[in-house]
Short mmCIF file of C-alpha atoms in Angstrom, two decimals:
data_model
loop_
_atom_site.label_atom_id
_atom_site.label_comp_id
_atom_site.label_asym_id
_atom_site.label_seq_id
_atom_site.Cartn_x
_atom_site.Cartn_y
_atom_site.Cartn_z
CA MET A 12 -22.44 -53.26 36.27
CA SER A 13 -24.68 -50.10 36.39
CA CYS A 14 -21.79 -48.17 37.97
CA ASP A 15 -19.47 -49.22 35.19
CA LYS A 16 -22.10 -48.28 32.61
CA ASP A 17 -22.50 -44.77 34.08
CA ASN A 18 -18.72 -44.29 34.12
CA ASP A 19 -18.62 -45.23 30.46
CA ASN A 20 -21.41 -42.66 29.62
CA ASN A 21 -19.60 -39.89 31.53
CA ALA A 22 -16.18 -40.53 30.03
CA MET A 23 -14.60 -37.66 28.16
CA PRO A 24 -14.59 -38.12 24.38
CA PRO A 25 -11.15 -38.70 22.99
CA ALA A 26 -9.14 -35.70 21.93
CA VAL A 27 -9.14 -34.81 18.21
CA SER A 28 -5.91 -34.09 16.39
CA SER A 29 -5.99 -31.37 13.74
CA THR A 30 -3.83 -28.69 12.20
CA ILE A 31 -4.62 -25.01 11.86
CA VAL A 32 -3.11 -23.26 8.84
CA VAL A 33 -3.07 -19.49 8.36
CA GLU A 34 -1.90 -18.07 5.04
CA ASN A 35 -1.35 -14.64 3.55
CA VAL A 36 -3.04 -15.20 0.22
CA LEU A 37 -3.11 -11.53 -0.90
CA GLN A 38 -2.07 -11.00 -4.51
CA ALA A 39 -0.19 -7.86 -3.71
CA LYS A 40 0.32 -4.73 -5.85
CA PRO A 41 3.53 -2.67 -5.96
CA LEU A 42 1.93 0.81 -6.07
CA VAL A 43 0.10 2.13 -2.98
CA GLU A 44 -1.48 5.11 -4.69
CA SER A 45 -1.78 6.44 -8.25
CA GLY A 46 -4.02 8.54 -10.41
CA ASN A 47 -4.64 10.81 -13.39
CA PHE A 48 -4.43 14.63 -13.40
CA GLN A 49 -5.25 17.52 -15.67
CA HIS A 50 -5.82 21.22 -15.45
CA GLU A 51 -9.22 21.86 -13.81
CA GLY A 52 -10.61 24.43 -16.23
CA SER A 53 -12.29 24.72 -19.59
CA SER A 54 -9.29 22.92 -21.15
CA PRO A 55 -7.47 19.91 -19.68
CA LEU A 56 -4.18 21.47 -20.88
CA THR A 57 -2.12 23.41 -18.35
CA MET A 58 -1.20 26.55 -20.25
CA PRO A 59 1.58 28.99 -19.19
CA GLY A 60 0.52 30.64 -15.91
CA GLU A 61 -1.83 27.80 -15.01
CA SER A 62 -1.32 24.85 -12.63
CA PHE A 63 -2.47 21.38 -11.63
CA SER A 64 -2.37 19.63 -8.29
CA VAL A 65 -2.32 16.07 -6.90
CA HIS A 66 -3.09 15.03 -3.37
CA PHE A 67 -1.70 11.91 -1.71
CA SER A 68 -0.39 10.24 1.45
CA ALA A 69 3.17 8.96 1.92
CA ALA A 70 5.51 7.42 4.45
CA LYS A 71 9.21 8.02 4.99
CA GLY A 72 11.26 6.71 2.06
CA GLN A 73 8.38 6.94 -0.42
CA ALA A 74 8.42 9.31 -3.38
CA VAL A 75 5.88 10.72 -5.82
CA SER A 76 6.46 10.46 -9.55
CA PHE A 77 4.44 11.97 -12.42
CA ALA A 78 4.60 12.29 -16.21
CA THR A 79 3.13 14.97 -18.50
CA MET A 80 3.85 15.85 -22.12
CA TYR A 81 5.91 18.86 -23.18
CA GLY A 82 2.95 19.84 -25.37
CA TRP A 83 4.72 21.61 -28.19
CA SER A 84 7.16 18.78 -28.97
CA ASN A 85 7.03 15.49 -30.83
CA ASP A 86 7.71 13.11 -27.92
CA LEU A 87 9.10 14.91 -24.88
CA PHE A 88 7.75 14.59 -21.34
CA PHE A 89 8.42 15.99 -17.94
CA ALA A 90 8.97 13.68 -14.95
CA PRO A 91 11.05 13.61 -11.77
CA ALA A 92 14.19 11.52 -11.80
CA ASN A 93 13.30 8.11 -10.41
CA PRO A 94 12.04 7.10 -7.94
CA GLY A 95 10.37 10.47 -7.78
CA ILE A 96 10.20 13.58 -5.68
CA LYS A 97 11.58 13.03 -2.18
CA LEU A 98 8.95 13.72 0.56
CA TYR A 99 10.75 13.42 3.92
CA THR A 100 14.20 14.17 5.23
CA GLU A 101 16.31 11.37 6.63
CA GLU A 102 15.07 12.36 10.06
CA GLY A 103 11.41 11.91 8.91
CA THR A 104 10.53 15.62 8.60
CA PRO A 105 8.07 16.34 5.80
CA ILE A 106 9.62 18.35 2.92
CA GLU A 107 7.78 21.51 1.83
CA GLY A 108 8.37 24.23 -0.69
CA ASP A 109 10.00 24.39 -4.18
CA VAL A 110 11.14 21.04 -5.45
CA SER A 111 11.42 22.00 -9.10
CA ALA A 112 15.06 21.02 -9.27
CA GLN A 113 14.00 17.33 -9.10
CA ILE A 114 12.01 17.65 -12.37
CA LYS A 115 13.66 16.60 -15.62
CA LEU A 116 12.86 16.78 -19.33
CA TRP A 117 12.91 13.45 -21.15
CA ASP A 118 12.96 12.29 -24.77
CA ASN A 119 10.65 9.29 -25.16
CA GLY A 120 12.84 8.04 -28.13
CA THR A 121 9.88 7.22 -30.44
CA ARG A 122 9.80 10.34 -32.69
CA ILE A 123 12.43 12.48 -34.44
CA ASN A 124 12.34 15.85 -32.71
CA GLN A 125 11.57 19.08 -34.48
CA ALA A 126 12.21 22.57 -33.11
CA PRO A 127 9.86 22.95 -30.17
CA GLY A 128 6.92 25.34 -30.62
CA ALA A 129 3.24 25.65 -31.55
CA ALA A 130 3.99 24.70 -35.18
CA VAL A 131 5.49 21.30 -34.32
CA ASN A 132 4.10 18.45 -36.46
CA HIS A 133 2.50 15.96 -34.04
CA PRO A 134 3.43 13.17 -33.78
CA GLY A 135 6.03 13.75 -36.50
CA THR A 136 8.32 11.08 -37.97
CA ALA A 137 8.97 7.89 -36.16
CA GLU A 138 12.43 7.12 -34.87
CA THR A 139 14.03 4.43 -36.94
CA THR A 140 16.79 3.48 -34.56
CA GLY A 141 14.72 2.25 -31.69
CA GLN A 142 15.93 4.91 -29.20
CA ASN A 143 15.50 4.50 -25.48
CA ILE A 144 14.22 7.12 -23.03
CA MET A 145 17.00 9.64 -22.32
CA GLU A 146 17.24 12.96 -20.49
CA VAL A 147 17.33 16.15 -22.52
CA THR A 148 19.85 18.57 -21.03
CA GLY A 149 20.05 21.79 -23.04
CA THR A 150 19.81 20.22 -26.50
CA ASP A 151 18.18 17.12 -27.96
CA ALA A 152 19.67 14.67 -30.50
CA GLN A 153 18.66 16.95 -33.38
CA GLY A 154 20.36 19.96 -31.85
CA ASN A 155 17.13 21.73 -30.75
CA LYS A 156 17.62 23.85 -27.63
CA TYR A 157 15.54 23.71 -24.46
CA ALA A 158 15.41 25.68 -21.20
CA ALA A 159 15.94 23.62 -18.11
CA ALA A 160 12.81 21.77 -16.82
CA SER A 161 12.97 23.76 -13.58
CA ALA A 162 12.57 26.94 -15.65
CA LEU A 163 9.53 25.60 -17.52
CA MET A 164 7.61 24.33 -14.48
CA LYS A 165 7.59 25.07 -10.83
CA ALA A 166 6.78 22.13 -8.47
CA GLU A 167 5.82 22.92 -4.89
CA LEU A 168 5.06 20.57 -1.98
CA LYS A 169 2.77 21.46 0.87
CA TYR A 170 2.38 19.14 3.93
CA GLU A 171 -1.25 18.94 4.93
CA GLY A 172 -0.66 16.93 8.15
CA ASN A 173 -1.17 13.24 9.13
CA SER A 174 1.08 12.05 6.24
CA THR A 175 -0.80 13.83 3.49
CA PHE A 176 0.68 16.17 0.86
CA THR A 177 -0.38 18.38 -1.99
CA LEU A 178 1.94 18.74 -5.03
CA THR A 179 1.21 21.80 -7.16
CA VAL A 180 2.85 22.20 -10.53
CA THR A 181 2.70 25.58 -12.25
CA ASN A 182 3.54 26.17 -15.89
CA THR A 183 6.19 28.85 -15.90
CA SER A 184 7.31 28.27 -19.47
CA GLY A 185 5.69 31.52 -20.73
CA ALA A 186 8.68 33.54 -19.56
CA THR A 187 11.15 31.43 -21.50
CA THR A 188 12.11 30.85 -25.12
CA ASN A 189 10.26 27.45 -24.89
CA PRO A 190 6.59 28.28 -23.96
CA THR A 191 4.49 25.12 -24.03
CA PRO A 192 1.32 23.63 -22.56
CA PHE A 193 1.43 20.57 -20.29
CA SER A 194 -0.85 17.64 -21.11
CA PRO A 195 -2.99 15.59 -18.77
CA GLY A 196 -0.78 13.04 -17.01
CA VAL A 197 -0.45 10.38 -14.36
CA TRP A 198 1.16 10.09 -10.93
CA ALA A 199 2.21 7.17 -8.72
CA ILE A 200 3.76 6.17 -5.38
CA SER A 201 5.40 2.86 -4.72
CA TYR A 202 5.09 0.80 -1.55
CA ILE A 203 8.19 0.58 0.56
CA ALA A 204 8.93 -2.71 2.37
CA GLY A 205 12.03 -3.67 4.27
CA GLY A 206 13.51 -0.26 3.44
CA SER A 207 13.21 -0.75 -0.40
CA LEU A 208 10.57 0.55 -2.84
CA LEU A 209 8.72 -2.30 -4.53
CA ASN A 210 8.75 -0.34 -7.80
CA PRO A 211 11.35 2.45 -7.93
CA ASN A 212 10.58 3.09 -11.63
CA PRO A 213 6.79 3.23 -11.68
CA LEU A 214 6.24 5.24 -14.89
CA TYR A 215 9.47 5.01 -16.96
CA GLU A 216 13.10 3.92 -16.80
CA ASN A 217 16.00 5.93 -18.06
CA GLY A 218 17.82 4.10 -20.87
CA LYS A 219 14.99 1.66 -21.48
CA PRO A 220 12.28 1.70 -24.13
CA SER A 221 9.04 3.54 -23.44
CA ALA A 222 6.33 1.12 -22.19
CA ASN A 223 2.87 0.63 -20.76
CA GLY A 224 1.25 3.64 -22.50
CA LEU A 225 3.85 6.32 -21.74
CA THR A 226 4.28 6.83 -25.50
CA ASN A 227 0.65 8.05 -25.71
CA ILE A 228 1.45 10.77 -23.19
CA ALA A 229 4.78 11.72 -24.79
CA GLU A 230 3.45 11.87 -28.33
CA MET A 231 -0.17 12.90 -27.92
CA GLY A 232 -0.75 13.99 -24.36
CA ASN A 233 -3.21 11.12 -23.85
CA ASN A 234 -2.99 9.68 -20.35
CA ALA A 235 -5.69 6.94 -20.67
CA ALA A 236 -3.45 3.94 -21.47
CA LEU A 237 -0.76 4.63 -18.84
CA GLY A 238 -3.47 5.54 -16.32
CA THR A 239 -5.18 2.17 -16.90
CA TYR A 240 -1.83 0.39 -16.53
CA ILE A 241 -0.88 2.00 -13.22
CA GLN A 242 -4.40 1.53 -11.88
CA GLY A 243 -3.79 -2.23 -12.38
CA GLN A 244 -0.54 -1.96 -10.50
CA THR A 245 -2.12 -0.10 -7.55
CA GLY A 246 -3.79 -1.72 -4.57
CA ILE A 247 -2.99 -3.56 -1.40
CA PHE A 248 0.32 -4.77 -0.04
CA THR A 249 0.59 -5.87 3.57
CA PRO A 250 2.46 -8.46 5.61
CA LEU A 251 0.71 -10.21 8.46
CA SER A 252 2.36 -10.34 11.89
CA PRO A 253 3.12 -13.59 13.76
CA VAL A 254 -0.28 -15.23 14.24
CA LEU A 255 -1.86 -15.62 17.69
CA VAL A 256 -3.86 -18.89 18.01
CA VAL A 257 -5.95 -19.55 21.18
CA VAL A 258 -7.90 -22.65 22.08
CA TYR A 259 -10.53 -22.02 24.77
CA ASN A 260 -13.66 -23.64 26.26
CA GLY A 261 -16.56 -22.38 28.36
CA ILE A 262 -15.83 -18.66 28.04
CA ASP A 263 -16.46 -15.86 25.55
CA ASN A 264 -13.81 -14.85 23.01
CA PRO A 265 -10.89 -13.96 25.28
CA LEU A 266 -9.26 -11.47 22.87
CA PHE A 267 -11.77 -8.64 22.55
CA LYS A 268 -15.35 -7.55 21.91
CA THR A 269 -16.45 -5.02 19.37
CA GLY A 270 -17.80 -1.81 20.91
CA GLU A 271 -15.46 -1.99 23.97
CA ASN A 272 -12.09 -0.26 24.33
CA ASP A 273 -8.85 -2.11 24.28
CA ARG A 274 -8.48 -3.94 27.60
CA GLY A 275 -4.80 -3.06 28.08
CA LYS A 276 -3.79 -6.79 28.05
CA GLY A 277 -1.66 -6.80 24.92
CA LEU A 278 -4.05 -6.56 22.00
CA LYS A 279 -2.86 -2.93 21.43
CA GLU A 280 0.72 -4.18 20.97
CA LEU A 281 -0.47 -6.84 18.52
CA ALA A 282 -2.55 -4.34 16.52
CA GLN A 283 0.02 -1.57 16.46
CA GLN A 284 3.35 -3.44 16.38
CA GLY A 285 2.53 -7.05 15.44
CA ASN A 286 3.75 -8.18 18.89
CA ALA A 287 1.55 -11.00 20.11
CA ASN A 288 3.74 -12.10 23.01
CA ILE A 289 2.24 -9.76 25.64
CA LEU A 290 -1.32 -10.83 24.90
CA ALA A 291 -0.24 -14.54 24.68
CA ALA A 292 1.38 -14.35 28.19
CA TYR A 293 -1.85 -12.79 29.59
CA LEU A 294 -4.13 -15.36 27.98
CA LYS A 295 -2.15 -18.22 29.49
CA THR A 296 -3.29 -17.04 32.94
CA LEU A 297 -7.01 -17.14 32.09
CA SER A 298 -9.35 -19.91 33.26
CA GLY A 299 -10.95 -21.52 30.18
CA VAL A 300 -7.96 -20.90 27.96
CA LYS A 301 -6.50 -24.33 27.13
CA SER A 302 -3.54 -23.48 24.86
CA VAL A 303 -1.94 -20.45 23.30
CA TYR A 304 0.41 -20.26 20.29
CA VAL A 305 2.34 -17.51 18.50
CA LEU A 306 3.24 -18.63 14.99
CA PRO A 307 5.98 -16.71 13.18
CA ALA A 308 6.80 -17.40 9.51
CA ALA A 309 10.08 -19.16 8.83
CA ASN A 310 13.00 -16.91 7.99
CA THR A 311 11.11 -13.62 7.75
CA ASN A 312 8.99 -13.87 10.97
CA ILE A 313 6.18 -11.97 9.24
CA LEU A 314 3.79 -13.47 6.65
CA LEU A 315 4.51 -11.73 3.36
CA PRO A 316 1.90 -11.63 0.57
CA ALA A 317 2.26 -13.07 -2.92
CA ILE A 318 4.17 -10.76 -5.20
CA ASN A 319 6.56 -11.03 -8.15
CA GLY A 320 5.66 -14.71 -8.70
CA GLN A 321 6.44 -15.63 -5.07
CA ALA A 322 3.63 -17.38 -3.19
CA GLY A 323 2.39 -15.89 0.04
CA ALA A 324 3.75 -17.12 3.38
CA LYS A 325 1.82 -19.48 5.69
CA VAL A 326 2.18 -20.92 9.21
CA SER A 327 0.63 -24.00 10.83
CA GLN A 328 0.18 -25.54 14.26
CA GLN A 329 -0.89 -29.06 15.28
CA LEU A 330 -3.67 -28.98 17.86
CA SER A 331 -5.16 -31.52 20.23
CA VAL A 332 -8.77 -30.45 20.98
CA ASN A 333 -11.97 -31.72 22.53
CA GLU A 334 -15.68 -31.33 21.84
CA GLY A 335 -16.77 -27.87 22.85
CA ASP A 336 -13.34 -26.24 22.27
CA LYS A 337 -13.25 -23.02 20.27
CA ILE A 338 -10.38 -21.33 18.38
CA ALA A 339 -9.67 -17.62 18.12
CA VAL A 340 -7.06 -16.13 15.77
CA ALA A 341 -5.51 -12.65 15.60
CA THR A 342 -2.80 -11.03 13.45
CA MET A 343 -1.85 -7.45 12.55
CA TYR A 344 -2.62 -5.82 9.21
CA GLY A 345 1.06 -4.96 8.99
CA PHE A 346 0.88 -1.73 7.01
CA SER A 347 -1.67 0.03 9.25
CA ASN A 348 -1.62 2.03 12.44
CA ASP A 349 -3.75 -0.39 14.57
CA TRP A 350 -5.76 -2.76 12.39
CA PHE A 351 -5.88 -6.43 13.06
CA PHE A 352 -7.52 -9.51 11.55
CA ALA A 353 -9.40 -11.73 14.00
CA THR A 354 -12.17 -14.29 14.22
CA LYS A 355 -15.61 -12.74 14.15
CA THR A 356 -17.29 -15.92 15.34
CA PRO A 357 -15.54 -18.73 17.22
CA ILE A 358 -14.14 -21.56 15.19
CA ASP A 359 -15.34 -24.98 16.23
CA ALA A 360 -12.05 -26.63 17.07
CA THR A 361 -13.26 -30.14 16.14
CA LYS A 362 -14.45 -29.19 12.63
CA LYS A 363 -12.40 -29.30 9.52
CA GLY A 364 -12.54 -26.90 6.62
CA ASP A 365 -12.05 -23.26 5.47
CA PHE A 366 -13.04 -20.65 8.08
CA SER A 367 -11.74 -17.57 6.24
CA SER A 368 -15.25 -16.13 5.78
CA GLY A 369 -15.46 -15.86 9.59
CA ILE A 370 -12.45 -13.56 9.81
CA GLY A 371 -12.91 -9.80 10.20
CA LEU A 372 -10.65 -6.76 10.02
CA TYR A 373 -10.83 -4.55 13.11
CA ASP A 374 -9.67 -1.07 14.06
CA ASN A 375 -8.19 -1.30 17.65
CA GLY A 376 -9.03 2.35 18.34
CA THR A 377 -5.74 3.12 20.01
CA ALA A 378 -3.91 4.89 17.14
CA ILE A 379 -5.03 7.52 14.60
CA ASP A 380 -5.46 5.87 11.19
CA GLN A 381 -3.53 6.83 8.11
CA PHE A 382 -3.53 5.57 4.50
CA PRO A 383 -2.54 1.86 4.90
CA GLY A 384 0.99 1.57 3.61
CA ALA A 385 1.57 5.30 3.33
CA GLY A 386 1.59 6.64 6.88
CA ILE A 387 4.54 8.17 8.59
CA THR A 388 3.47 7.03 12.09
CA GLN A 389 2.79 3.41 11.14
CA PHE A 390 5.04 1.23 13.33
CA ASN A 391 6.25 -0.98 10.45
CA LEU A 392 7.07 2.11 8.42
CA ALA A 393 9.52 3.31 11.10
CA ASP A 394 7.65 5.46 13.53
CA THR A 395 5.31 5.59 16.55
CA PRO A 396 1.51 5.74 16.09
CA LEU A 397 -0.42 8.77 17.26
CA VAL A 398 -2.67 7.95 20.27
CA GLU A 399 -6.44 7.94 20.15
CA ASN A 400 -9.02 6.29 22.43
CA LYS A 401 -12.00 4.76 20.63
CA ALA A 402 -13.90 1.53 20.90
CA ILE A 403 -12.84 -1.48 18.79
CA GLN A 404 -14.90 -1.58 15.55
CA GLU A 405 -14.81 -3.49 12.32
CA VAL A 406 -13.06 -1.61 9.50
CA PRO A 407 -15.60 -0.64 6.82
CA ASN A 408 -14.88 -1.49 3.20
CA PRO A 409 -14.45 0.76 1.38
CA ASN A 410 -13.07 2.96 4.08
CA ALA A 411 -11.85 6.48 4.33
CA PHE A 412 -8.52 5.55 2.66
CA THR A 413 -8.93 2.75 0.21
CA THR A 414 -11.03 -0.15 -1.03
CA LEU A 415 -9.83 -3.56 0.24
CA PRO A 416 -10.20 -6.92 -1.34
CA SER A 417 -12.55 -9.32 0.49
CA ILE A 418 -11.03 -10.71 3.69
CA PRO A 419 -10.70 -14.29 2.25
CA GLU A 420 -8.56 -12.76 -0.52
CA ILE A 421 -6.13 -11.46 2.10
CA ILE A 422 -6.02 -14.13 4.88
CA LYS A 423 -6.96 -17.78 4.68
CA VAL A 424 -7.67 -19.85 7.84
CA THR A 425 -8.21 -23.56 7.51
CA ILE A 426 -8.45 -26.50 9.92
CA GLN A 427 -7.04 -29.75 8.41
#
């Protein structure tokens, strides 16, 4: 009887069935970068002979757009043809030099034009026919004549290295029959995903009514309203790679430790490329690792964020776990060089609930960082990361590039 009793006391508790769910809950934004600009001098206006500059990062396929008022007009503005000024060749070589030919002069369609010049009556008489934005080529609807935009302003690109550019725009209108100041303005760059820009018309759309504060620039040179609008459209967009889920017992976190370099067992491939298979195969050989899963999203493989009314993607896996089992999770911050989300503290596999607050964002230290979503050597933006050799560390927020939402606003991990 005592033997039977001891056997009962030493029996393993029954396995617990649960389901882990990992979701990309990010409310994504279509613009990766944006901002306001003005002449840096005693006056915010860029007068003939003066210039303004904007600095930004960009990946292959992205373009920079801007808008500034033709100051001595009723409602004309300068802007590149959409989606903006091209920044790389098809081979991925940064473009430098004079890009003025890509700048156009546009009629905002909200005011009847007068002959351009210092005596123009701002904002003048409102259009009564509800005109849409249209390009001005030589003459406007009232027969007023204009020099080509490329004669009125000179736009030059300089590549600064590591996916960063400077665009300098000089007012060259003083040598023409249409001298004019340029107003403060705005600039923007759209994310590119799956080879397509999320917003190829970030500031205006040819043939459509002016919107979102562009009229304030075109009529008055006031960039506040459009600047506020594009700021609200700018932020984070990133997919998550197929999610690695590991159940283990009696050992430390088998994926990594902060402060140590990548172990060369497959975490680098997960952090740089979103490929969890190499690390998963290694983990299956470790004593103390009970089960390993790689969870791709249906159809797309990656977990896309919520955007344009579509909910973010999620994956799930049924688990059979015992008391003492722990769970580790890892997935790539898709639009980075080598950032990955992972459990900061082990998840008790027998508990239910939301464990998102225990997830951290880490820099793998194996690739030089660039602006997330705007780096030419980011694997998911069509190139190979540049090698570095640093210890794994948590990514600060804000960091050198951007301010991120809180981690639970990007990735949600629950046990049900």
